[in-house]
Coordinates of C-alpha atoms in Angstrom, one line a residue:
M1 CA 185.5 -2.2 52.5
T2 CA 186.1 -5.1 55.2
K3 CA 188.3 -3.7 58.0
D4 CA 189.9 -6.2 59.7
V5 CA 190.4 -5.3 63.8
I6 CA 193.7 -7.2 65.2
A7 CA 194.7 -7.3 69.2
L8 CA 197.9 -7.5 69.6
T9 CA 198.5 -8.9 73.5
E10 CA 201.0 -8.6 75.6
R11 CA 199.6 -12.1 77.2
M12 CA 198.6 -15.6 75.7
P13 CA 194.7 -15.4 75.1
D14 CA 193.3 -18.5 77.1
A15 CA 189.6 -19.7 76.8
L16 CA 188.0 -17.3 79.3
S17 CA 189.6 -14.3 77.9
V18 CA 188.3 -14.9 74.3
L19 CA 184.7 -15.6 75.8
A20 CA 184.9 -12.3 77.4
G21 CA 185.9 -10.7 73.9
L22 CA 183.1 -12.4 72.4
L23 CA 180.5 -11.2 75.0
A24 CA 180.9 -7.4 73.3
G25 CA 178.0 -8.5 71.2
G26 CA 175.9 -9.6 74.1
P27 CA 174.0 -12.9 75.2
D28 CA 172.0 -13.8 71.9
L29 CA 174.6 -14.3 69.4
L30 CA 175.6 -17.5 68.5
V31 CA 179.2 -19.2 68.6
E32 CA 180.2 -21.4 66.0
S33 CA 183.6 -23.1 64.8
A34 CA 184.7 -23.0 61.3
G35 CA 187.5 -24.0 59.0
E36 CA 188.1 -27.1 60.9
G37 CA 188.0 -25.2 64.1
A38 CA 190.8 -22.6 63.1
V39 CA 188.3 -20.1 63.1
V40 CA 185.5 -19.0 65.5
Q41 CA 182.2 -17.2 64.1
L42 CA 180.0 -15.0 66.0
C43 CA 176.7 -15.6 63.9
D44 CA 173.2 -13.6 64.3
G45 CA 170.4 -15.7 65.6
E46 CA 170.0 -17.4 62.6
G47 CA 173.2 -18.5 62.2
R48 CA 174.4 -16.1 59.6
P49 CA 178.1 -15.0 60.2
L50 CA 178.5 -11.6 61.8
V51 CA 182.5 -11.6 62.6
S52 CA 185.2 -14.6 61.9
I53 CA 187.9 -14.7 64.8
E54 CA 191.4 -16.6 64.1
V55 CA 193.2 -18.9 66.4
P56 CA 195.8 -16.5 68.0
L57 CA 199.1 -16.7 66.7
M58 CA 202.2 -16.0 69.0
L59 CA 204.8 -13.9 67.5
Q60 CA 208.0 -14.7 68.5
V61 CA 209.8 -12.3 65.8
P62 CA 211.1 -9.1 66.4
G63 CA 209.2 -6.7 64.0
E64 CA 206.6 -8.8 62.1
T65 CA 203.8 -6.1 63.6
V66 CA 205.5 -3.4 61.8
R67 CA 206.2 -5.1 58.7
L68 CA 202.6 -5.5 58.3
L69 CA 201.0 -2.8 59.6
G70 CA 203.2 0.1 60.5
P71 CA 204.9 2.1 62.9
G72 CA 203.2 2.6 65.7
A73 CA 202.0 -1.4 65.6
E74 CA 204.7 -2.7 68.1
L75 CA 204.1 -3.8 71.7
S76 CA 206.8 -2.2 74.1
G77 CA 207.3 -5.5 75.8
D78 CA 211.0 -7.4 75.4
G79 CA 208.8 -11.1 75.2
P80 CA 206.1 -12.8 72.5
A81 CA 203.0 -10.8 72.0
W82 CA 199.7 -12.9 70.4
W83 CA 198.3 -11.7 67.3
V84 CA 194.5 -12.3 67.0
E85 CA 192.6 -11.0 64.0
A86 CA 188.7 -10.8 63.8
R87 CA 187.1 -10.2 60.5
A88 CA 183.6 -8.3 59.8
A89 CA 181.5 -9.6 57.8
A90 CA 181.4 -7.1 54.3
G91 CA 178.6 -4.3 54.3
V92 CA 177.4 -4.7 58.0
P93 CA 178.1 -1.5 60.1
Q94 CA 177.7 -3.5 63.6
A95 CA 180.1 -5.9 62.2
E96 CA 182.5 -3.9 62.3
Q97 CA 182.0 -2.4 65.8
L98 CA 181.7 -5.5 66.9
A99 CA 185.0 -6.8 66.0
G100 CA 186.6 -3.5 67.3
A101 CA 184.7 -4.3 70.4
F102 CA 185.8 -8.0 70.8
A103 CA 189.5 -6.7 70.1
A104 CA 189.2 -3.8 72.6
R105 CA 188.0 -6.3 75.5
L106 CA 190.6 -8.8 74.5
T107 CA 193.4 -6.0 75.1
M108 CA 191.8 -4.7 78.2
L109 CA 192.2 -8.5 80.1
L110 CA 195.3 -9.0 78.6
G111 CA 197.5 -5.9 77.9
G112 CA 198.5 -4.9 74.0
R113 CA 197.0 -2.6 71.8
V114 CA 194.3 -2.9 68.8
W115 CA 195.0 -2.2 65.3
P116 CA 193.9 0.0 64.1
P117 CA 193.5 2.5 66.7
D118 CA 190.2 4.2 65.4
A119 CA 188.6 0.4 64.6
P120 CA 185.0 1.1 65.3
G121 CA 183.6 -0.5 68.4
A122 CA 186.9 -0.3 70.4
V123 CA 186.3 2.7 72.1
G124 CA 183.5 2.4 74.7
A125 CA 183.9 -1.5 74.4
A126 CA 183.1 -2.2 77.9
R127 CA 179.0 -1.8 76.8
P128 CA 177.9 -4.4 74.2
V129 CA 177.5 -3.5 70.5
D130 CA 173.5 -2.3 69.6
L131 CA 172.6 -5.3 67.4
S132 CA 169.1 -4.2 67.2
G133 CA 167.5 -4.4 63.5
I134 CA 171.1 -6.2 62.3
T135 CA 170.5 -8.2 59.1
A136 CA 173.7 -10.1 58.0
V137 CA 174.2 -11.6 54.8
P138 CA 174.2 -15.4 54.3
A139 CA 177.2 -17.0 53.9
P140 CA 177.7 -18.3 50.3
A141 CA 177.6 -22.0 49.7
A142 CA 181.1 -23.6 50.1
A143 CA 182.6 -20.5 50.8
Q144 CA 185.6 -19.8 53.6
P145 CA 184.6 -17.8 56.1
A146 CA 186.6 -14.5 55.3
V147 CA 185.1 -14.9 51.2
D148 CA 183.4 -11.4 50.9
M149 CA 181.4 -12.9 47.5
L150 CA 181.5 -15.9 45.7
T151 CA 180.5 -16.7 42.1
D152 CA 181.1 -19.3 39.7
K153 CA 184.1 -17.9 38.6
A154 CA 185.6 -16.0 41.4
A155 CA 186.1 -15.8 45.2
V156 CA 186.5 -11.8 46.0
V157 CA 188.1 -10.8 49.5
L158 CA 187.8 -7.2 50.5
Q159 CA 190.9 -6.0 52.1
D160 CA 191.7 -2.5 53.8
R161 CA 195.1 -2.3 56.0
P162 CA 198.6 -1.0 54.8
V163 CA 200.0 -4.1 53.9
V164 CA 197.6 -7.1 52.6
P165 CA 199.6 -10.0 53.9
M166 CA 199.4 -14.1 53.4
T167 CA 197.3 -14.7 56.6
S168 CA 196.4 -18.2 57.2
W169 CA 192.7 -17.4 56.3
L170 CA 194.2 -15.7 52.7
S171 CA 196.0 -18.8 51.9
E172 CA 193.4 -21.2 52.7
V173 CA 191.2 -19.3 50.7
L174 CA 193.4 -19.0 47.7
R175 CA 193.7 -23.0 48.0
A176 CA 190.1 -23.6 48.0
T177 CA 189.2 -21.5 44.6
V178 CA 192.2 -23.2 43.1
E179 CA 190.3 -26.5 44.1
S180 CA 187.2 -25.0 42.6
D181 CA 188.5 -23.7 39.0
R182 CA 188.1 -20.2 40.7
S183 CA 190.1 -17.1 40.5
L184 CA 191.1 -15.2 43.8
Q185 CA 190.2 -11.4 43.2
I186 CA 191.3 -9.2 46.4
V187 CA 189.8 -5.8 46.4
T188 CA 191.5 -3.0 47.8
P189 CA 191.7 0.8 48.3
P190 CA 194.7 2.7 46.5
H191 CA 196.7 3.3 49.6
C192 CA 196.9 -1.0 50.1
R193 CA 200.2 -2.4 49.0
L194 CA 201.3 -6.4 49.0
S195 CA 203.5 -8.7 51.0
T196 CA 206.0 -10.2 48.9
P197 CA 204.4 -13.8 50.0
T198 CA 201.1 -12.1 48.4
R199 CA 202.4 -10.7 45.4
L200 CA 204.6 -13.9 44.6
L201 CA 201.4 -16.4 44.5
L202 CA 199.0 -13.5 43.3
E203 CA 201.5 -13.8 40.0
S204 CA 201.7 -17.8 40.0
M205 CA 198.1 -18.3 40.6
P206 CA 194.5 -17.8 39.2
A207 CA 194.6 -14.7 40.9
R208 CA 193.7 -11.0 40.6
W209 CA 194.5 -8.0 42.5
V210 CA 191.8 -5.2 42.3
V211 CA 192.5 -1.4 43.1
Q212 CA 189.5 0.8 43.3
D213 CA 190.3 4.1 41.4
E214 CA 187.9 7.5 41.5
R215 CA 188.5 8.1 37.8
C216 CA 188.2 4.4 35.9
G217 CA 186.7 2.3 38.5
Y218 CA 189.4 -0.6 39.4
Y219 CA 192.6 -1.5 37.8
D220 CA 194.6 -4.1 38.1
G221 CA 197.6 -3.6 40.7
L222 CA 200.3 -5.4 39.3
T223 CA 199.2 -4.4 35.3
G224 CA 198.0 -1.4 35.7
A225 CA 195.2 -2.8 33.6
V226 CA 191.5 -1.4 34.0
L227 CA 189.1 -4.1 34.9
T228 CA 185.4 -4.5 34.7
W229 CA 182.8 -6.6 36.5
Q230 CA 181.8 -8.6 33.8
D231 CA 180.4 -12.5 33.7
D232 CA 180.6 -12.6 37.4
A233 CA 184.4 -11.6 37.8
F234 CA 186.7 -8.7 37.5
A235 CA 188.1 -8.8 33.9
P236 CA 190.0 -6.7 31.9
A237 CA 188.1 -4.0 30.4
R238 CA 188.5 -3.3 26.5
G239 CA 188.7 0.1 24.6
G240 CA 187.7 1.5 21.2
N241 CA 190.3 0.1 19.7
G242 CA 189.9 -3.8 21.7
E243 CA 193.1 -3.1 23.6
T244 CA 192.9 -3.0 27.4
P245 CA 193.7 1.0 28.1
V246 CA 196.2 0.9 31.4
A247 CA 195.0 3.3 34.6
D248 CA 196.1 6.4 34.9
A249 CA 196.8 6.0 38.5
F250 CA 199.2 3.2 37.5
T251 CA 201.3 4.9 35.5
E252 CA 200.9 8.9 37.2
S253 CA 201.9 7.7 40.7
A254 CA 204.6 5.7 40.0
A255 CA 207.5 7.0 42.3
G256 CA 210.8 8.6 40.9
P257 CA 214.3 7.0 41.2
T258 CA 214.7 6.7 45.1
G259 CA 217.9 4.9 45.3
E260 CA 216.1 1.5 46.9
R261 CA 216.6 -1.7 45.1
Q262 CA 215.9 -5.7 45.6
L263 CA 218.3 -8.1 45.1
S264 CA 216.3 -11.4 44.3
V265 CA 217.8 -15.1 44.3
S266 CA 215.5 -18.1 43.2
F267 CA 216.8 -21.0 43.4
R268 CA 215.8 -25.3 43.4
T269 CA 217.7 -28.0 45.1
L270 CA 217.2 -31.8 45.2
H271 CA 218.5 -34.0 48.0
R272 CA 218.2 -37.8 48.7
P273 CA 215.2 -38.6 51.2
T274 CA 217.6 -39.7 53.8
A275 CA 216.7 -40.2 57.7
D276 CA 218.9 -37.6 58.4
L277 CA 217.9 -35.2 56.2
V278 CA 217.9 -31.5 57.3
L279 CA 216.0 -29.2 55.1
G280 CA 216.5 -25.1 54.8
G281 CA 220.6 -25.4 54.9
A282 CA 221.0 -23.6 51.1
L283 CA 218.1 -20.9 52.2
E284 CA 220.3 -20.0 55.2
A285 CA 223.1 -19.9 53.6
A286 CA 222.3 -17.8 50.9
W287 CA 220.2 -15.3 53.9
R288 CA 223.9 -15.1 55.5
A289 CA 225.6 -14.2 52.4
L290 CA 223.2 -11.8 51.3
T291 CA 222.5 -10.3 55.0
G292 CA 225.4 -11.5 57.0
G293 CA 223.5 -13.4 59.2
P294 CA 220.3 -15.9 59.8
P295 CA 216.6 -15.6 59.3
A296 CA 215.1 -14.2 61.9
G297 CA 211.3 -16.1 61.8
W298 CA 209.7 -18.6 59.8
G299 CA 205.8 -19.4 59.6
T300 CA 203.6 -21.4 57.0
S301 CA 201.7 -17.8 56.9
E302 CA 202.2 -14.1 57.6
P303 CA 202.9 -12.9 60.1
A304 CA 206.0 -15.5 60.8
G305 CA 205.5 -15.9 64.3
L306 CA 208.1 -18.8 65.5
T307 CA 211.8 -18.1 65.6
W308 CA 214.1 -19.7 62.5
S309 CA 214.6 -23.5 63.2
R310 CA 215.8 -25.7 59.9
R311 CA 214.8 -28.6 62.4
Q312 CA 211.0 -27.7 63.0
V313 CA 210.6 -26.6 59.1
T314 CA 212.1 -30.5 58.4
E315 CA 209.8 -31.8 60.8
L316 CA 206.8 -29.8 59.3
A317 CA 207.5 -30.9 55.7
Y318 CA 207.8 -34.7 56.7
E319 CA 204.4 -34.3 58.7
R320 CA 202.6 -33.5 55.6
A321 CA 204.8 -35.4 52.8
P322 CA 203.4 -36.2 50.0
R323 CA 201.9 -33.5 50.0
S324 CA 203.9 -30.2 49.6
T325 CA 205.0 -27.9 52.2
W326 CA 205.1 -23.7 51.5
T327 CA 206.3 -21.5 54.6
V328 CA 207.4 -17.7 55.0
V329 CA 210.4 -16.7 56.3
V330 CA 211.6 -13.4 57.3
G331 CA 214.7 -11.3 58.5
T332 CA 215.2 -8.5 61.1
P333 CA 214.1 -4.8 60.9
D334 CA 217.1 -3.5 60.2
R335 CA 217.6 -5.3 56.9
P336 CA 214.4 -6.2 55.1
A337 CA 214.6 -10.1 53.8
V338 CA 211.6 -12.4 52.8
A339 CA 211.6 -15.4 51.1
T340 CA 209.0 -18.2 50.5
L341 CA 210.5 -22.1 50.9
R342 CA 208.2 -24.7 48.9
V343 CA 209.2 -28.5 49.9
I344 CA 207.8 -31.0 47.2
R345 CA 208.3 -34.8 47.5
T346 CA 209.1 -35.8 44.0
P347 CA 210.4 -39.2 42.4
E348 CA 213.7 -38.0 42.4
G349 CA 213.9 -36.8 46.0
V350 CA 213.1 -33.9 48.4
E351 CA 213.1 -30.6 46.1
E352 CA 213.2 -27.1 47.7
D353 CA 212.2 -24.2 45.5
V354 CA 213.5 -20.8 47.1
T355 CA 212.9 -17.3 46.4
L356 CA 214.5 -15.1 48.8
T357 CA 214.3 -11.1 48.0
V358 CA 216.7 -8.3 50.2
G359 CA 215.6 -4.6 50.5
Y360 CA 218.4 -1.9 49.8
G361 CA 218.3 1.8 50.5
P362 CA 220.1 4.6 49.2
G363 CA 224.0 4.5 49.6
E364 CA 223.6 0.9 50.7
E365 CA 226.1 -1.5 48.7
I366 CA 224.5 -4.8 47.2
P367 CA 226.6 -7.9 47.9
L368 CA 226.8 -9.1 44.5
D369 CA 230.4 -9.9 45.2
A370 CA 229.0 -12.4 47.1
L371 CA 226.8 -14.2 44.4
P372 CA 229.5 -17.0 42.6
E373 CA 230.6 -17.9 46.5
L374 CA 227.0 -18.6 47.4
A375 CA 226.6 -20.5 43.8
E376 CA 229.6 -22.7 44.6
E377 CA 228.3 -23.1 48.5
L378 CA 224.8 -24.3 47.2
V379 CA 226.6 -26.7 44.1
T380 CA 229.0 -28.7 46.6
R381 CA 226.5 -28.7 50.0
Y382 CA 222.9 -28.5 48.6
G383 CA 222.4 -29.8 45.7
L384 CA 221.8 -27.2 43.7
R385 CA 219.5 -27.4 40.1
T386 CA 219.7 -23.8 39.0
M387 CA 219.3 -20.3 40.2
L388 CA 218.3 -17.2 38.7
C389 CA 220.0 -13.8 40.5
R390 CA 217.6 -10.9 39.6
L391 CA 218.0 -7.0 40.7
R392 CA 215.0 -4.2 40.3
N393 CA 214.7 -0.9 41.0
A394 CA 211.9 -1.3 44.0
R395 CA 211.0 -0.3 48.1
R396 CA 213.5 -1.5 50.2
D397 CA 210.7 -2.5 52.9
L398 CA 209.9 -5.3 50.0
S399 CA 205.8 -4.0 49.9
A400 CA 204.7 -4.2 46.2
P401 CA 202.4 -0.7 45.9
P402 CA 199.4 -0.7 43.3
H403 CA 201.6 1.6 40.6
Y404 CA 204.4 0.4 38.2
E405 CA 207.7 -0.1 39.1
D406 CA 210.6 -1.2 37.1
P407 CA 210.5 -5.1 36.1
P408 CA 213.7 -7.4 37.4
L409 CA 216.5 -8.0 35.6
P410 CA 218.7 -10.8 35.7
Y411 CA 222.1 -10.5 36.8
A412 CA 223.6 -14.2 36.8
F413 CA 222.7 -17.7 36.4
V414 CA 223.7 -20.9 37.8
L415 CA 223.5 -24.4 36.7
G416 CA 224.2 -27.3 38.8
P417 CA 226.0 -30.6 38.1
A418 CA 223.0 -33.1 37.2
E419 CA 221.7 -29.7 34.5
V420 CA 225.0 -29.6 33.3
Q421 CA 225.3 -32.6 32.7
E422 CA 221.9 -33.1 30.9
A423 CA 223.0 -30.3 28.5
G424 CA 226.6 -31.7 28.0
R425 CA 229.6 -30.3 30.1
D426 CA 231.1 -28.7 26.2
T427 CA 228.1 -26.9 25.7
A428 CA 227.6 -25.9 29.1
S429 CA 231.3 -24.3 29.4
R430 CA 231.0 -22.9 25.9
T431 CA 228.4 -20.5 25.7
P432 CA 227.7 -17.3 23.5
L433 CA 228.1 -14.9 26.2
E434 CA 230.8 -12.3 26.7
E435 CA 232.1 -13.7 29.7
R436 CA 233.0 -17.3 30.1
P437 CA 231.2 -18.8 32.9
V438 CA 232.9 -19.8 36.3
R439 CA 233.1 -23.5 37.2
L440 CA 231.7 -24.5 40.6
G441 CA 232.1 -27.7 42.7
P442 CA 234.3 -30.8 41.9
G443 CA 235.7 -31.0 38.5
A444 CA 234.1 -34.5 37.7
R445 CA 230.7 -33.0 38.5
P446 CA 231.0 -29.3 38.0
G447 CA 228.4 -26.1 38.1
F448 CA 228.5 -23.3 36.2
Y449 CA 227.8 -19.5 36.7
Y450 CA 227.1 -17.4 34.7
A451 CA 227.5 -13.5 34.6
L452 CA 224.6 -11.5 32.7
G453 CA 225.4 -8.1 32.4
D454 CA 225.2 -5.2 35.2
A455 CA 221.3 -6.1 35.2
G456 CA 221.0 -2.1 34.6
T457 CA 219.0 -3.0 30.8
A458 CA 217.0 -5.4 28.9
E459 CA 219.9 -6.5 27.5
S460 CA 220.4 -9.2 31.0
W461 CA 217.2 -10.6 29.8
T462 CA 218.3 -10.8 25.8
A463 CA 221.6 -12.5 27.3
L464 CA 219.5 -15.0 29.4
E465 CA 217.4 -15.9 26.4
R466 CA 220.7 -16.7 24.2
L467 CA 222.2 -18.8 27.5
L468 CA 219.2 -20.7 27.8
R469 CA 218.3 -21.3 24.1
H470 CA 222.0 -22.6 23.9
L471 CA 221.8 -24.7 26.9
R472 CA 218.6 -26.4 25.4
G473 CA 220.7 -27.0 21.8
A474 CA 218.2 -24.9 20.0
P475 CA 219.4 -22.9 16.9
P476 CA 220.3 -18.9 17.6
A477 CA 217.3 -16.8 17.5

């Protein structure tokens, strides 16, 4: 299993310090660029990659290293840190040693620490790694530097870290695999978890989380389906009855009631593309309503290294238009919160699609009473189209483990003025639900907030389905 090695440095890596780290493999290795200059590769004498090194990322957001790497990964200083990730080629032990030696040399020069601290090659890094007799595998044609195996159907990436984040290289792999009509398949040991952005993207894309299991071989970490390698990709196995069995590890390792819960709000806003438009206001309003303060940081990948700035988010979206812009937004360590924000230029205007998830521990009160007021603000100030609020019993730290977790249950649904007009005001205001909807915004063009129950049972899904059928004008089921 490929182990990524990360150098967390106290000072900014410059060209000379990176070069000193690269010399951990001795003078005979080739240094090449890949990924349009975003990746530096150490290659053997025939140009076959041994280690891929990402461009250093400055971290200005407290808690990001601990969120993704676990306790002990934080640096002692108050200033920013730099995250430099080195990824060894799969199946080449010397490559893992080379990645560790590179990270260790970098931290010796710049201060900081290596993660994991026991990475091969990190001890005794002053001497070059012995690469005699090394045989690297050729990079598969058209593959990204981080892909461990490429077939006509799938790009397979091996990971072994506490939390699998949506790093810049992994998001690039996902983009490339989708464009080539392949599936991204991330293979991990059973102790790994997914970050919220990684889980959301895997659930919405042609992708799969493949978990190794000593009993069944492999299973899907999000559904529990037993998997086998067939026709150049991992796919669900078929039992004697023709159905796909569920791995015992998926159900047996499921945690009992812990009192930890997650509140998730997903909403869509639409703005006129004016010159003074500043994005991110709806997300910031939701963040303040549910956590008591603004977001801490953001970025186009994980870790999210930049301090939160609506202006910078807007500038990036305008630079990338008409292409869409996907970003990660994170909170402070004392209140786990993660959001994904996608900005899309449409014929109607500028659309923001947001999913914000906040974690709560046992005894912590979830601010459900704040949701109607939040909906009012989004309708009156930020062009809300729709919003769905959901609750689930799941980890406070927001990471997804490879075992069964209760699915999220809907708690409330919100319809913005444009959607109310489309459905018809009488239809939107008179529904088959037990509770009457709460009117939001101006009387001439209102929105409506619909309570769906306490999200304690699957009845809330039934209530949502009845509401949506009613709004669409479909006859009752």
